[in-house]
Coordinates of C-alpha atoms in Angstrom, one line a residue:
X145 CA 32.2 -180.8 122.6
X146 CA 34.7 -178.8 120.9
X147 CA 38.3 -179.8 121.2
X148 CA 39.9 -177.8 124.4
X149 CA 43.4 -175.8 123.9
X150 CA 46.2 -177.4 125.3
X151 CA 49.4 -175.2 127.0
X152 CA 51.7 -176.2 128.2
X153 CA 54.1 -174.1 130.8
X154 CA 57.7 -175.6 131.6
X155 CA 60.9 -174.0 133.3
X156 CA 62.9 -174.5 135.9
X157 CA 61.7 -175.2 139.8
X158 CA 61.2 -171.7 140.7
X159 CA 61.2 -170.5 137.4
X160 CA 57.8 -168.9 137.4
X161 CA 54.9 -171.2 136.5
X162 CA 52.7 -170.7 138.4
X163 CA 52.6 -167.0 138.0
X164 CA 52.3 -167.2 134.1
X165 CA 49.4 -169.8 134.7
X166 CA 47.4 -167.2 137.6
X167 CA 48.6 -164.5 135.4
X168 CA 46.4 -166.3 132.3
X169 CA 43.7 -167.6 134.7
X170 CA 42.8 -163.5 135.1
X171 CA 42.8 -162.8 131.7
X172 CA 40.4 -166.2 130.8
X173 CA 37.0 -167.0 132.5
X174 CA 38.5 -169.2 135.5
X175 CA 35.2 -171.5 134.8
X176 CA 36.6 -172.1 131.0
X177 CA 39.8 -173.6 132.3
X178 CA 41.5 -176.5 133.7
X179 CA 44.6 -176.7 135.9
X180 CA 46.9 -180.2 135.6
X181 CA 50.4 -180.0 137.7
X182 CA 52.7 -182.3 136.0
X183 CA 54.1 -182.7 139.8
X184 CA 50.7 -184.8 140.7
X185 CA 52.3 -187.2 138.7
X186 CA 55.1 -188.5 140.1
X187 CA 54.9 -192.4 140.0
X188 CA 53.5 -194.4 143.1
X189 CA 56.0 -195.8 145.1
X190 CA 53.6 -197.7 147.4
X191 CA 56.1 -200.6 147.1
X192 CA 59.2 -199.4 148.1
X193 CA 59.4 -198.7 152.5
X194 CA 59.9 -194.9 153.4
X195 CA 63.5 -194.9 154.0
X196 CA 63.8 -195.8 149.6
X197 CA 61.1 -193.4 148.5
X198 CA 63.0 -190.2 150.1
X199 CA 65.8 -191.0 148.0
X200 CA 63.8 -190.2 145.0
X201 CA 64.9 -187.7 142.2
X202 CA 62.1 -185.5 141.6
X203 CA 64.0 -183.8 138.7
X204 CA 64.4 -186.6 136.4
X205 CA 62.2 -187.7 134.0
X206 CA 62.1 -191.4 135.5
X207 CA 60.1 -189.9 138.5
X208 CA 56.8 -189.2 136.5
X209 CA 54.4 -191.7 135.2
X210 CA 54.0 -190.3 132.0
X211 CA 52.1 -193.0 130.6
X212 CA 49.2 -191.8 132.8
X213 CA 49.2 -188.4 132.1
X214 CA 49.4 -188.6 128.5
X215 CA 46.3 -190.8 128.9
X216 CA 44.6 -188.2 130.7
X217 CA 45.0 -185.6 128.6
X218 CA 43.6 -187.0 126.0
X219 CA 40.4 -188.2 128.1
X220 CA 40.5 -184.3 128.7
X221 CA 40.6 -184.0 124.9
X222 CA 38.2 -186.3 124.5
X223 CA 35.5 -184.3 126.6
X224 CA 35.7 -187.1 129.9
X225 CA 36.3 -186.4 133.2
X226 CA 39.5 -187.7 135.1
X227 CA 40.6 -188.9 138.9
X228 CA 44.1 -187.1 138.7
X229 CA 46.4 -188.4 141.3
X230 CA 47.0 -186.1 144.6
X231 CA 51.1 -186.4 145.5
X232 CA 52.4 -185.9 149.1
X233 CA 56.0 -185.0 149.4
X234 CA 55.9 -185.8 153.2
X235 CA 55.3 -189.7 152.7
X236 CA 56.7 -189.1 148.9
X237 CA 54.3 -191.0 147.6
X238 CA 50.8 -191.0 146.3
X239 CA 47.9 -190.6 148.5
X240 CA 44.7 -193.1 148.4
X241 CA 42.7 -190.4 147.6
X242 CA 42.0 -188.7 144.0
X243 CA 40.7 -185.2 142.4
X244 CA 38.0 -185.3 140.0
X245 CA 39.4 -182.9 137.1
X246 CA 36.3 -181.6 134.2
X247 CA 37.2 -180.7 131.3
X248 CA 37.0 -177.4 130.2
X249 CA 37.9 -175.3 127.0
X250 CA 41.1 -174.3 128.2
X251 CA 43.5 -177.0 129.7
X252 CA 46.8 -175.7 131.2
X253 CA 49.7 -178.0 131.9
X254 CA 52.6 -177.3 134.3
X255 CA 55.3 -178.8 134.9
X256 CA 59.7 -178.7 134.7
X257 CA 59.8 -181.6 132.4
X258 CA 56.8 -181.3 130.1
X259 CA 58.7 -180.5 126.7
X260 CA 61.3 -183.0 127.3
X261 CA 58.9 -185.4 126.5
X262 CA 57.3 -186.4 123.0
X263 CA 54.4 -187.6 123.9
X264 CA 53.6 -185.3 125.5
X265 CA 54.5 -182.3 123.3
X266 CA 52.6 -183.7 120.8
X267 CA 49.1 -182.9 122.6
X268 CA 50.1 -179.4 123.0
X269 CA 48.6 -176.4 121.2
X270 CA 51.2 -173.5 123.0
X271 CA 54.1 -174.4 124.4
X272 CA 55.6 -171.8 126.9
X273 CA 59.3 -172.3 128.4
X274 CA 59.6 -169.6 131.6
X275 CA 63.4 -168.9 131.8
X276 CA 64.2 -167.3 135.0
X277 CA 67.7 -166.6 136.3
X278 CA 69.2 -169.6 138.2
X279 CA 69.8 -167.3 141.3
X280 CA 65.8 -166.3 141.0
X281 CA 65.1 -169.6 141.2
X282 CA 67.3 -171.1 144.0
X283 CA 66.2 -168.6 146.3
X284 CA 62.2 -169.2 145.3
X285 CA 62.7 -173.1 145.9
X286 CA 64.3 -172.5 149.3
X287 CA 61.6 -170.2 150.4
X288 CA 59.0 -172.7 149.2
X289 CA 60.6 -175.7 150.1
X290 CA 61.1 -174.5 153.9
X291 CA 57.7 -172.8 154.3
X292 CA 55.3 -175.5 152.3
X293 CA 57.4 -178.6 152.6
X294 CA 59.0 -178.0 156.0
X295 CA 62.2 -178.0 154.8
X296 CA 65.4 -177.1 156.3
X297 CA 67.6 -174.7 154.4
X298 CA 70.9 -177.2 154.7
X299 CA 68.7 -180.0 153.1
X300 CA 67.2 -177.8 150.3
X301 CA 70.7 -176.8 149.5
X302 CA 72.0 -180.0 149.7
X303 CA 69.0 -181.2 147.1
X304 CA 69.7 -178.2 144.9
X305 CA 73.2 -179.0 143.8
X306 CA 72.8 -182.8 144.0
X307 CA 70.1 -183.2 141.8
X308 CA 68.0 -180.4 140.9
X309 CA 71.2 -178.0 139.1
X310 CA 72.6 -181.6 137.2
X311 CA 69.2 -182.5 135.7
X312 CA 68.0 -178.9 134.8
X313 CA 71.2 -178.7 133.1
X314 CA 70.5 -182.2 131.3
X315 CA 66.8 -182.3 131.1
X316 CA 65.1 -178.8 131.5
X317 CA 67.2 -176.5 129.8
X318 CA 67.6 -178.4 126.8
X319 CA 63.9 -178.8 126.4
X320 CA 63.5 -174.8 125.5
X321 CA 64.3 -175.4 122.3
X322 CA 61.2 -176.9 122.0
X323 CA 59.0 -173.5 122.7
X324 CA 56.9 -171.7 121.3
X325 CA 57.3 -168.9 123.3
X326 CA 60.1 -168.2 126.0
X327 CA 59.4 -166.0 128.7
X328 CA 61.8 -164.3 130.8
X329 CA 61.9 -163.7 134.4
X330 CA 58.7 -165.4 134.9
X331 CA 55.6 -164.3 135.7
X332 CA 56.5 -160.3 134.6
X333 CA 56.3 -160.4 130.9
X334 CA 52.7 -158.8 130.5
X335 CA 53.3 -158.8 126.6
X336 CA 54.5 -162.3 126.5
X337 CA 51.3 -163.4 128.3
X338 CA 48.3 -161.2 126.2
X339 CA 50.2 -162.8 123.3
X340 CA 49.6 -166.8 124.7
X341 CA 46.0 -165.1 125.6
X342 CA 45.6 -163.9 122.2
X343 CA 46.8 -166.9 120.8
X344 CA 43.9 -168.9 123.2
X345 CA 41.2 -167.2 121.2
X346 CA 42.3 -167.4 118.2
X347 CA 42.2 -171.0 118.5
X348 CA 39.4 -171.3 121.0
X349 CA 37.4 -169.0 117.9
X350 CA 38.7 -171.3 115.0
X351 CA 37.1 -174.5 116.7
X352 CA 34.3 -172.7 116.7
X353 CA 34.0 -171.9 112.9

């Protein structure tokens, strides 16, 4: 099996993600590619009682167990199939259950905190930073937050300038530099995204040759 393109997409919460990933998904044969969420792999907290884990920091990088996502990727790399973790904010844990994940040519990775780490970078073919107004993206978390997570607007609020603004500011923001692309106002920049698509066969055609 030929070795699958990695990209990764990173940004803000409510930068835009997930729009630049359905946005390539159209242009690619969904079949050919594989979705990971760096968000399914926020670390178990099994040990700690309810009233700890919903004090948890979801913006920082202590919050993800990188160590198993790096090792999955590269099972992905390596052409083997993985169990990826499924994450429910509700309990703010793990569940019991897993997802089986194939893998496939193309292998997207999205996540807020994906550049800022080394490890990871390192296994990337593309890496994508979506810079989005911090307005744009305030009002997108509260309106996802509220309807998907049940949210009240005083608590998203309260979340968003607690800990979400302090460690985009230290954590996020600083990891652009790290891009290979930046794309602005996410999930709009039809040039910016035929050129990652572009970019995709180029190399998908070279490990071919």
């Amino acid at each position: 099996m030929k070795k699958p393109v990695i990209i990764g997409i990173a940004g803000g919460t409510g930068s835009g993600k997930s729009t630049i990933t359905k946005e390539l998904i159209k242009l690619i044969d969904e079949k050919d590619v594989t979705i990971i969420e760096q968000d399914s792999y926020y670390k178990d907290q099994s040990n700690l009682p309810f009233e700890e884990r919903v004090k948890t920091n979801y913006d920082h990088p202590f919050a993800f167990d990188n160590e198993l996502l790096v090792s999955q990727l590269k099972d992905l790399i390596a052409g083997k199939a993985i169990e990826k973790p499924v994450y429910d904010f509700s309990i703010h844990n793990r569940t019991e259950e897993t997802k089986r994940v194939e893998p496939k040519d193309v292998i997207i990775l999205e996540g807020i905190l994906i550049l800022a780490e080394k490890e990871i970078r390192d296994l990337l073919d593309i890496k994508v930073f979506v810079d989005t107004d911090a307005d744009v993206r305030i009002i997108r978390r509260i309106l996802r937050d509220m309807k998907d997570r049940g949210r009240s607007l005083d608590s998203v609020i309260l979340q968003y300038m607690s800990t979400v603004r302090p460690a985009h500011i230290q954590f996020v923001e600083p990891s652009k530099r790290y891009a290979d692309i930046i794309i602005l106002e996410g999930g709009y920049n039809t040039v910016a995204i035929d050129l990652i698509h572009t970019k995709i066969k180029q190399i998908l055609k070279n490990e071919q040759n």
